[in-house]
Amino acid sequence: MARKRRRRKSTADTVVRQVPEDSSMTSRKRARARADRRPAERRSGSAPLLRLEEVTKTYQMGEVEVGALQGVSLEIGKGEMVSIMGPSGSGKSTLMNIIGCLDVPTSGSYFLDERDVGALSDNRLADIRGRQIGFVFQTYNLLPRMSARANVELPLTYTSGRGRRRRAQEALERVGLADRASHKPTELSGGQQQRVGIARALVKEPAIMLADEPTGNLDSRSSEEIMDVLKSLNRDQRLTVIIVTHEEDIAAQTDRVISMLDGKVVRDGRTSRQSR
């Protein structure tokens, strides 16, 4: 009886089995692994600067849960100038806190430069706030006994101590206040104080400038000056600028308006401002 010839397995006959994931690796560990990916691993220009995916934020008020954000998803690219609008209680301040790494989502994901923010430790969140995000406040938050230059230097106290004075002076020059460097806040107008606040945010060379009602305490002329500074930084230095505002005329000067209501994005559209 003829013996059957054994057919040799070819590469095509080989079944590649997927190695099962180690059950000991928790979802948080997987999230930390994603957070540790370096931007060089992605294709250049293929990802937005920040991305939110179905983000929720719930606060416990006694026995009641309050949903401040409800399934927010959005992307903001490098070099965009965006405004976030909404009435009181709409969730815009909570969204600002999450974008600024001052808080983390209850559920969903927030990726900043492809790092999963929700997986980061408090120390790493503080490092991001100190290096990548520049904050501008409605009430300026300047120290009254310090000069404009000394106020601008403050963020550098926690980083490199070299060249702080020079960098602070350069930041003041960028907002048109080089000749007011030695003045104290009480010797400056409201618009000038806000420009010092912008310079303080700029001195770290952040990737994002996050401005919370930057013109809320200013008259119309000073508001126009502040918006001119922010638009110039966005246009000339490709700085990503995100403005939280309730003023429609301010929002109209940005490239894009994200409108919020009851913790949700109800509109996300381009303005008539021409792209650069």
Short mmCIF file of C-alpha atoms in Angstrom, two decimals:
data_model
loop_
_atom_site.label_atom_id
_atom_site.label_comp_id
_atom_site.label_asym_id
_atom_site.label_seq_id
_atom_site.Cartn_x
_atom_site.Cartn_y
_atom_site.Cartn_z
CA MET A 1 0.00 0.00 0.00
CA ALA A 2 1.41 3.35 -1.04
CA ARG A 3 2.46 5.52 1.85
CA LYS A 4 0.98 8.99 1.97
CA ARG A 5 3.58 11.69 1.59
CA ARG A 6 3.55 14.15 4.49
CA ARG A 7 3.06 17.63 3.16
CA ARG A 8 5.48 20.17 4.66
CA LYS A 9 3.83 23.14 6.20
CA SER A 10 4.41 26.34 4.37
CA THR A 11 4.48 29.77 5.89
CA ALA A 12 0.95 30.30 4.70
CA ASP A 13 -0.19 27.17 6.60
CA THR A 14 1.17 28.50 9.88
CA VAL A 15 -1.49 29.95 12.13
CA VAL A 16 -0.24 32.84 14.16
CA ARG A 17 -1.93 32.85 17.52
CA GLN A 18 -2.38 36.11 19.37
CA VAL A 19 -0.74 36.06 22.74
CA PRO A 20 -3.45 36.67 25.34
CA GLU A 21 -3.09 39.79 27.36
CA ASP A 22 -1.71 39.32 30.82
CA SER A 23 -4.75 39.38 33.06
CA SER A 24 -2.70 41.01 35.78
CA MET A 25 -2.34 44.18 33.72
CA THR A 26 -5.16 46.40 34.90
CA SER A 27 -6.90 48.97 32.78
CA ARG A 28 -5.09 51.72 34.67
CA LYS A 29 -1.73 50.16 33.83
CA ARG A 30 -2.73 50.02 30.18
CA ALA A 31 -3.71 53.68 30.39
CA ARG A 32 -0.33 54.53 31.92
CA ALA A 33 1.35 52.65 29.09
CA ARG A 34 -0.55 54.80 26.59
CA ALA A 35 0.38 57.92 28.51
CA ASP A 36 4.08 57.04 28.26
CA ARG A 37 4.08 56.86 24.47
CA ARG A 38 6.30 59.51 23.00
CA PRO A 39 4.95 61.83 20.31
CA ALA A 40 7.66 60.56 17.93
CA GLU A 41 5.83 57.23 17.71
CA ARG A 42 2.95 58.77 15.79
CA ARG A 43 2.98 60.07 12.28
CA SER A 44 3.92 63.72 12.12
CA GLY A 45 0.85 65.96 11.99
CA SER A 46 -1.56 63.04 12.27
CA ALA A 47 -3.00 63.89 15.69
CA PRO A 48 -4.60 66.98 17.25
CA LEU A 49 -2.90 68.77 20.10
CA LEU A 50 -5.71 67.80 22.45
CA ARG A 51 -8.61 65.39 22.18
CA LEU A 52 -11.56 64.63 24.46
CA GLU A 53 -13.53 61.42 24.00
CA GLU A 54 -16.93 61.09 25.72
CA VAL A 55 -15.71 62.99 28.77
CA THR A 56 -17.99 63.23 31.77
CA LYS A 57 -17.46 64.98 35.10
CA THR A 58 -19.70 64.30 38.07
CA TYR A 59 -19.51 66.05 41.44
CA GLN A 60 -20.97 64.65 44.63
CA MET A 61 -23.02 67.29 46.45
CA GLY A 62 -24.08 65.54 49.63
CA GLU A 63 -26.33 62.73 48.48
CA VAL A 64 -26.87 64.30 45.08
CA GLU A 65 -24.69 63.73 42.01
CA VAL A 66 -24.32 66.72 39.71
CA GLY A 67 -23.26 66.03 36.12
CA ALA A 68 -21.16 69.02 35.05
CA LEU A 69 -20.03 67.43 31.76
CA GLN A 70 -22.01 64.83 29.85
CA GLY A 71 -20.21 63.00 27.08
CA VAL A 72 -18.11 65.84 25.65
CA SER A 73 -16.03 64.93 22.59
CA LEU A 74 -13.91 67.45 20.70
CA GLU A 75 -10.49 68.04 19.16
CA ILE A 76 -8.32 71.17 19.03
CA GLY A 77 -5.32 71.32 16.73
CA LYS A 78 -2.00 73.04 17.15
CA GLY A 79 -2.19 76.71 16.22
CA GLU A 80 -5.97 77.04 16.52
CA MET A 81 -7.66 79.98 18.24
CA VAL A 82 -10.85 78.72 19.86
CA SER A 83 -13.47 80.20 22.15
CA ILE A 84 -15.71 78.28 24.54
CA MET A 85 -19.07 79.91 25.28
CA GLY A 86 -22.08 79.15 27.42
CA PRO A 87 -24.27 80.50 30.20
CA SER A 88 -23.54 79.96 33.89
CA GLY A 89 -23.84 76.27 34.73
CA SER A 90 -23.25 75.16 31.14
CA GLY A 91 -20.02 73.32 32.00
CA LYS A 92 -17.56 75.64 30.29
CA SER A 93 -15.54 76.26 33.47
CA THR A 94 -15.40 72.53 34.20
CA LEU A 95 -14.25 71.90 30.63
CA MET A 96 -11.56 74.57 31.05
CA ASN A 97 -10.36 72.89 34.26
CA ILE A 98 -10.02 69.54 32.53
CA ILE A 99 -8.26 71.00 29.48
CA GLY A 100 -5.90 72.84 31.87
CA CYS A 101 -5.16 69.64 33.82
CA LEU A 102 -6.60 71.19 36.97
CA ASP A 103 -9.06 68.30 37.14
CA VAL A 104 -9.51 64.89 35.49
CA PRO A 105 -12.60 63.28 33.91
CA THR A 106 -14.93 61.02 35.87
CA SER A 107 -15.17 58.89 32.75
CA GLY A 108 -14.03 59.15 29.15
CA SER A 109 -10.55 60.15 28.02
CA TYR A 110 -8.56 63.36 27.60
CA PHE A 111 -5.41 63.16 25.48
CA LEU A 112 -2.95 66.05 25.49
CA ASP A 113 -0.22 65.63 22.91
CA GLU A 114 -1.29 61.96 22.75
CA ARG A 115 -0.84 61.39 26.48
CA ASP A 116 -3.79 60.09 28.46
CA VAL A 117 -4.18 62.77 31.13
CA GLY A 118 -6.46 60.64 33.28
CA ALA A 119 -3.65 58.12 33.78
CA LEU A 120 -1.11 60.63 35.06
CA SER A 121 -0.11 61.16 38.67
CA ASP A 122 -0.70 64.46 40.47
CA ASN A 123 3.00 65.32 40.14
CA ARG A 124 2.98 64.75 36.39
CA LEU A 125 -0.21 66.81 36.02
CA ALA A 126 1.50 69.62 37.91
CA ASP A 127 4.49 69.33 35.59
CA ILE A 128 2.22 69.66 32.54
CA ARG A 129 0.55 72.73 34.04
CA GLY A 130 3.94 74.23 34.78
CA ARG A 131 5.47 73.60 31.36
CA GLN A 132 2.83 73.17 28.65
CA ILE A 133 -0.09 75.37 29.67
CA GLY A 134 -0.09 79.11 30.23
CA PHE A 135 -3.02 80.47 32.27
CA VAL A 136 -4.53 83.94 31.95
CA PHE A 137 -7.08 84.97 34.58
CA GLN A 138 -9.94 87.45 34.58
CA THR A 139 -8.69 89.11 37.78
CA TYR A 140 -5.02 89.17 36.66
CA ASN A 141 -3.75 87.55 39.92
CA LEU A 142 -0.65 89.73 40.13
CA LEU A 143 1.29 90.20 43.35
CA PRO A 144 0.85 93.89 44.22
CA ARG A 145 4.23 94.44 45.91
CA MET A 146 6.25 93.04 43.02
CA SER A 147 7.18 94.74 39.76
CA ALA A 148 5.72 93.65 36.45
CA ARG A 149 8.96 91.87 35.57
CA ALA A 150 9.10 90.09 38.94
CA ASN A 151 5.51 88.90 38.46
CA VAL A 152 6.41 87.53 35.02
CA GLU A 153 9.45 85.76 36.47
CA LEU A 154 7.41 83.83 39.04
CA PRO A 155 6.62 80.71 36.93
CA LEU A 156 10.35 80.29 36.24
CA THR A 157 11.05 79.99 39.96
CA TYR A 158 9.97 76.37 39.78
CA THR A 159 12.00 75.53 36.67
CA SER A 160 15.39 76.73 35.51
CA GLY A 161 16.90 79.60 37.45
CA ARG A 162 19.12 80.71 34.59
CA GLY A 163 18.24 83.80 32.57
CA ARG A 164 14.97 84.43 34.37
CA ARG A 165 15.25 88.21 34.26
CA ARG A 166 16.09 88.21 30.55
CA ARG A 167 13.24 85.85 29.68
CA ALA A 168 10.76 87.90 31.70
CA GLN A 169 11.86 91.08 29.92
CA GLU A 170 11.49 89.40 26.53
CA ALA A 171 7.98 88.26 27.43
CA LEU A 172 7.04 91.81 28.40
CA GLU A 173 8.41 93.05 25.08
CA ARG A 174 6.16 90.58 23.25
CA VAL A 175 3.08 92.17 24.83
CA GLY A 176 4.32 95.74 24.38
CA LEU A 177 5.21 96.48 28.00
CA ALA A 178 9.01 96.56 27.96
CA ASP A 179 8.97 100.13 29.26
CA ARG A 180 6.72 99.17 32.21
CA ALA A 181 8.89 96.36 33.56
CA SER A 182 9.71 98.12 36.83
CA HIS A 183 6.17 99.32 37.51
CA LYS A 184 4.02 97.68 40.16
CA PRO A 185 0.46 96.53 39.32
CA THR A 186 -1.09 99.54 41.11
CA GLU A 187 0.82 101.77 38.70
CA LEU A 188 -0.67 100.05 35.63
CA SER A 189 -4.07 100.24 33.98
CA GLY A 190 -6.35 97.20 33.88
CA GLY A 191 -5.38 96.45 30.29
CA GLN A 192 -1.68 96.73 31.13
CA GLN A 193 -2.12 94.42 34.13
CA GLN A 194 -3.76 91.84 31.89
CA ARG A 195 -0.88 92.11 29.44
CA VAL A 196 1.49 91.39 32.34
CA GLY A 197 -0.68 88.34 33.01
CA ILE A 198 -0.30 87.24 29.39
CA ALA A 199 3.47 87.77 29.58
CA ARG A 200 3.57 85.63 32.74
CA ALA A 201 1.80 82.85 30.83
CA LEU A 202 4.12 83.28 27.83
CA VAL A 203 7.41 83.16 29.73
CA LYS A 204 7.21 79.36 30.03
CA GLU A 205 6.88 78.99 26.22
CA PRO A 206 3.69 76.91 26.61
CA ALA A 207 1.98 74.84 23.94
CA ILE A 208 -1.45 76.18 24.97
CA MET A 209 -2.61 79.51 26.33
CA LEU A 210 -5.82 79.05 28.32
CA ALA A 211 -7.55 82.36 29.02
CA ASP A 212 -10.51 82.51 31.41
CA GLU A 213 -12.63 85.59 30.64
CA PRO A 214 -9.48 87.64 29.83
CA THR A 215 -11.51 90.75 28.97
CA GLY A 216 -14.19 90.37 31.64
CA ASN A 217 -12.90 93.23 33.81
CA LEU A 218 -11.90 95.57 30.99
CA ASP A 219 -13.51 98.38 29.04
CA SER A 220 -14.05 98.02 25.31
CA ARG A 221 -10.79 99.71 24.30
CA SER A 222 -8.66 97.62 26.67
CA SER A 223 -10.54 94.48 25.60
CA GLU A 224 -9.64 95.24 21.98
CA GLU A 225 -5.97 95.65 22.95
CA ILE A 226 -5.92 92.30 24.76
CA MET A 227 -7.56 90.53 21.84
CA ASP A 228 -5.03 92.10 19.46
CA VAL A 229 -2.22 90.68 21.62
CA LEU A 230 -3.78 87.20 21.71
CA LYS A 231 -4.47 87.19 17.97
CA SER A 232 -0.92 88.31 17.26
CA LEU A 233 0.55 85.50 19.38
CA ASN A 234 -1.69 82.99 17.65
CA ARG A 235 -0.93 84.31 14.16
CA ASP A 236 2.79 84.99 14.44
CA GLN A 237 3.90 82.25 16.83
CA ARG A 238 1.27 79.60 16.05
CA LEU A 239 0.38 79.48 19.73
CA THR A 240 -2.79 77.54 20.47
CA VAL A 241 -5.16 79.93 22.24
CA ILE A 242 -8.33 78.80 24.03
CA ILE A 243 -10.59 81.55 25.42
CA VAL A 244 -13.49 80.96 27.80
CA THR A 245 -15.90 83.87 27.40
CA HIS A 246 -19.55 84.87 27.55
CA GLU A 247 -19.01 87.82 25.17
CA GLU A 248 -20.11 87.13 21.61
CA ASP A 249 -17.97 89.91 20.13
CA ILE A 250 -14.88 88.34 21.72
CA ALA A 251 -15.78 84.86 20.47
CA ALA A 252 -16.32 86.23 16.96
CA GLN A 253 -12.64 87.18 16.83
CA THR A 254 -11.51 83.57 17.19
CA ASP A 255 -11.44 80.97 14.43
CA ARG A 256 -13.92 78.63 16.06
CA VAL A 257 -16.67 78.78 18.69
CA ILE A 258 -17.62 75.82 20.90
CA SER A 259 -20.99 76.48 22.56
CA MET A 260 -22.05 74.57 25.65
CA LEU A 261 -25.36 74.02 27.43
CA ASP A 262 -26.21 71.69 30.31
CA GLY A 263 -22.81 70.03 30.20
CA LYS A 264 -22.93 69.24 26.49
CA VAL A 265 -21.44 70.73 23.32
CA VAL A 266 -24.44 72.00 21.38
CA ARG A 267 -22.54 73.78 18.61
CA ASP A 268 -19.02 73.67 17.26
CA GLY A 269 -18.44 75.83 14.23
CA ARG A 270 -16.09 78.15 12.40
CA THR A 271 -16.47 81.90 12.53
CA SER A 272 -16.17 84.38 9.69
CA ARG A 273 -12.59 85.18 10.77
CA GLN A 274 -10.36 84.20 7.87
CA SER A 275 -7.83 81.40 8.37
CA ARG A 276 -4.24 82.43 8.15
#
